[in-house]
Tab-separated table of C-alpha atoms in Angstrom:
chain	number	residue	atom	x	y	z
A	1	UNK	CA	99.876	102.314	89.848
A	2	UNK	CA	97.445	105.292	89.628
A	3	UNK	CA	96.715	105.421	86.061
A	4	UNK	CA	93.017	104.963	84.830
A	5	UNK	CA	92.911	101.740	82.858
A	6	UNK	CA	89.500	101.174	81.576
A	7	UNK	CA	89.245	98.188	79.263
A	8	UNK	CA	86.267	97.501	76.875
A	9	UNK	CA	84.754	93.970	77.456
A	10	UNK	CA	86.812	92.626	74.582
A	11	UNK	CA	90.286	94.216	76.316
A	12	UNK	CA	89.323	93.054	79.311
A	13	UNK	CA	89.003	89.405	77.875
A	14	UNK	CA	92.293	89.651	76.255
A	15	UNK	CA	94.144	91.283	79.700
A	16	UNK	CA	92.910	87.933	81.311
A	17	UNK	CA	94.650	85.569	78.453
A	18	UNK	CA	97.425	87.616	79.288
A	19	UNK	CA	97.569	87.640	83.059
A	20	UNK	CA	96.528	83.522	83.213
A	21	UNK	CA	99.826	82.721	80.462
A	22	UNK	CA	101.825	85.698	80.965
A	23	UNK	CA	102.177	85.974	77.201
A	24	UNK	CA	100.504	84.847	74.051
A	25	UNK	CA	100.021	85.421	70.495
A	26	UNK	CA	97.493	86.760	68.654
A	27	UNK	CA	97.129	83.412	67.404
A	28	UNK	CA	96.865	82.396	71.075
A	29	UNK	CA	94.766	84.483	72.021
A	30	UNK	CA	92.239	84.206	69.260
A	31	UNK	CA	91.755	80.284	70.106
A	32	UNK	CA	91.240	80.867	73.304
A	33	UNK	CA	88.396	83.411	72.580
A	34	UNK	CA	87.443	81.717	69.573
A	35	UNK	CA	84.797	79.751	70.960
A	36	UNK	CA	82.998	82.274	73.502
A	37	UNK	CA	83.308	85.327	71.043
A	38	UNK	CA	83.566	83.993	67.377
A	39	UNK	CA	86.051	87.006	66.291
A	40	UNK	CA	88.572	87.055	63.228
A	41	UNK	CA	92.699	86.580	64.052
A	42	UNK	CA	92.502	90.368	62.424
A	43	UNK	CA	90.279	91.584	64.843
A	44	UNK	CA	92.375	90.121	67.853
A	45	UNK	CA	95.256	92.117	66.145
A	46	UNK	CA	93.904	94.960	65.784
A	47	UNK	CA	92.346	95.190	69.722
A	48	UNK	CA	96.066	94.127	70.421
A	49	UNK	CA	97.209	97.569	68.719
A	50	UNK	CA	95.282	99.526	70.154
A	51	UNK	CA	96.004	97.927	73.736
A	52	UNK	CA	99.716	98.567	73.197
A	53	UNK	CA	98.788	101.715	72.117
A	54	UNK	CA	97.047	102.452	75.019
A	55	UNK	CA	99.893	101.247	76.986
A	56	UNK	CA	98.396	98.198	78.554
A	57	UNK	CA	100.522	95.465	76.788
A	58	UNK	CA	103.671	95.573	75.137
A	59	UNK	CA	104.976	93.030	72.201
A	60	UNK	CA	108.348	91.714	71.415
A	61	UNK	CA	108.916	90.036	68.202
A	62	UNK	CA	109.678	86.019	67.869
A	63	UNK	CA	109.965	85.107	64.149
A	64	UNK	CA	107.684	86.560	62.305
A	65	UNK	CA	105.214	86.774	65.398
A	66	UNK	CA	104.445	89.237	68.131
A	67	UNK	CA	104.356	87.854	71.546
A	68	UNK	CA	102.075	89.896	73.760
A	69	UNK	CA	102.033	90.448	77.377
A	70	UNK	CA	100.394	92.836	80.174
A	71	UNK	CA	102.387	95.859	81.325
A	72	UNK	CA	99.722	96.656	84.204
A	73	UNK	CA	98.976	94.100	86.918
A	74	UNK	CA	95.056	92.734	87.306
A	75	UNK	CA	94.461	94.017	90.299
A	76	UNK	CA	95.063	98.032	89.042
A	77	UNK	CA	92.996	97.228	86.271
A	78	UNK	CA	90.639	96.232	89.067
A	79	UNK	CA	90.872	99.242	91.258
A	80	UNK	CA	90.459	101.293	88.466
A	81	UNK	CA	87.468	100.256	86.880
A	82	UNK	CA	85.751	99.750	90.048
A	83	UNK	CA	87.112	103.272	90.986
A	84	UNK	CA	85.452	104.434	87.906
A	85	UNK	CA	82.041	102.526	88.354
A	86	UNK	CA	81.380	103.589	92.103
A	87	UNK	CA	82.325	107.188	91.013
A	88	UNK	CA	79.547	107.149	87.727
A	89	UNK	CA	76.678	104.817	89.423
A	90	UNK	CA	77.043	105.952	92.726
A	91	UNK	CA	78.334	109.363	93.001
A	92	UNK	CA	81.863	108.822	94.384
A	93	UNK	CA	80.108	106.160	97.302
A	94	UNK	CA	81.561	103.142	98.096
A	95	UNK	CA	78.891	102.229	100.722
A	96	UNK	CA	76.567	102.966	97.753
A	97	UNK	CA	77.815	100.268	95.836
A	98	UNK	CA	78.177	97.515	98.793
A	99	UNK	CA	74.086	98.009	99.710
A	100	UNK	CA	73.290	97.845	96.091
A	101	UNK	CA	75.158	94.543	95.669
A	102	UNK	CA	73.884	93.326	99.009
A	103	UNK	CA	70.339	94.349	97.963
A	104	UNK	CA	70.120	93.394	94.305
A	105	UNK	CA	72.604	90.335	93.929
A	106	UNK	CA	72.101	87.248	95.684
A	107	UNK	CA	74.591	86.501	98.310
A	108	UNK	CA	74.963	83.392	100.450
A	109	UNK	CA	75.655	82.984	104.126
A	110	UNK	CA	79.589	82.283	103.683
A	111	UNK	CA	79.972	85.162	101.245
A	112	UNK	CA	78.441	87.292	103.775
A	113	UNK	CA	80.505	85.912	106.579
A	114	UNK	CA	83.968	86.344	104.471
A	115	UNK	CA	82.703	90.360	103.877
A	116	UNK	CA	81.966	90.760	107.570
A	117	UNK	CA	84.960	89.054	108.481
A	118	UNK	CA	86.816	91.772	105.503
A	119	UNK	CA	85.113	94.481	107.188
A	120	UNK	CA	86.320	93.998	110.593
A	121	UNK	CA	89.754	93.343	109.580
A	122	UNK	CA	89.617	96.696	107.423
A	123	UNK	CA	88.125	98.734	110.404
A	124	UNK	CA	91.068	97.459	112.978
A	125	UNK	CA	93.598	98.103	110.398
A	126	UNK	CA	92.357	101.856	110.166
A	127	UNK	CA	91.478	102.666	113.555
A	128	UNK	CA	95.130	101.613	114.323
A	129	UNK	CA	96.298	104.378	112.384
A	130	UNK	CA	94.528	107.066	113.595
């Protein structure tokens, strides 16, 4: 999917309810956030809106109760909002990104292994289309 879905911090919290039980409730959904963020069932609601809205969930009715789910899969929110942040921090450069995170976040000996392991793969795969 090549839409740009960028999700507030709160969103982004609520997309991850939503991809771990495929559905919830706002009810749901507030107790699971309850303890980490504190918020009111009406603010849950009304972030819920504005996500359908948006066109990142959709609802369908079960009683009196909305039953909420994602419409967009995790991984094209991913690629989207990392998309986004490589193109504002770092001027469009991927490369940018990878020697800031190697540089400025601490990164052990197996991490670096499974990226140079990642990078070869991704180099073969490429060269064999040219």
């Amino acid at each position: 999917m090549s839409r740009n879905h960028q999700l507030g911090d709160l969103q982004f919290a609520i997309m991850r309810i939503l991809w771990q039980n495929e559905e919830a409730t706002v009810a749901e959904v507030h107790q699971a956030l309850f303890l980490e963020r504190g918020l009111a069932p009406t603010t849950i609601a009304t972030m819920l809106k504005k996500m359908e809205k948006k066109g990142v969930v959709s609802y369908r009715s079960e009683g009196r109760q909305f039953v909420y789910s994602a419409t967009v899969e995790e991984k094209d929110v991913h690629r989207s909002m990392v998309g986004d942040l490589v193109n504002r921090l770092f001027d469009g450069s991927t490369s940018a990104l990878v020697s800031h995170l190697l540089e400025e976040k601490e990164i052990d000996v197996k991490e670096l292994s499974d990226l140079t392991r990642k990078i070869k793969a991704t180099r073969k795969k490429k060269e064999g289309k040219k």
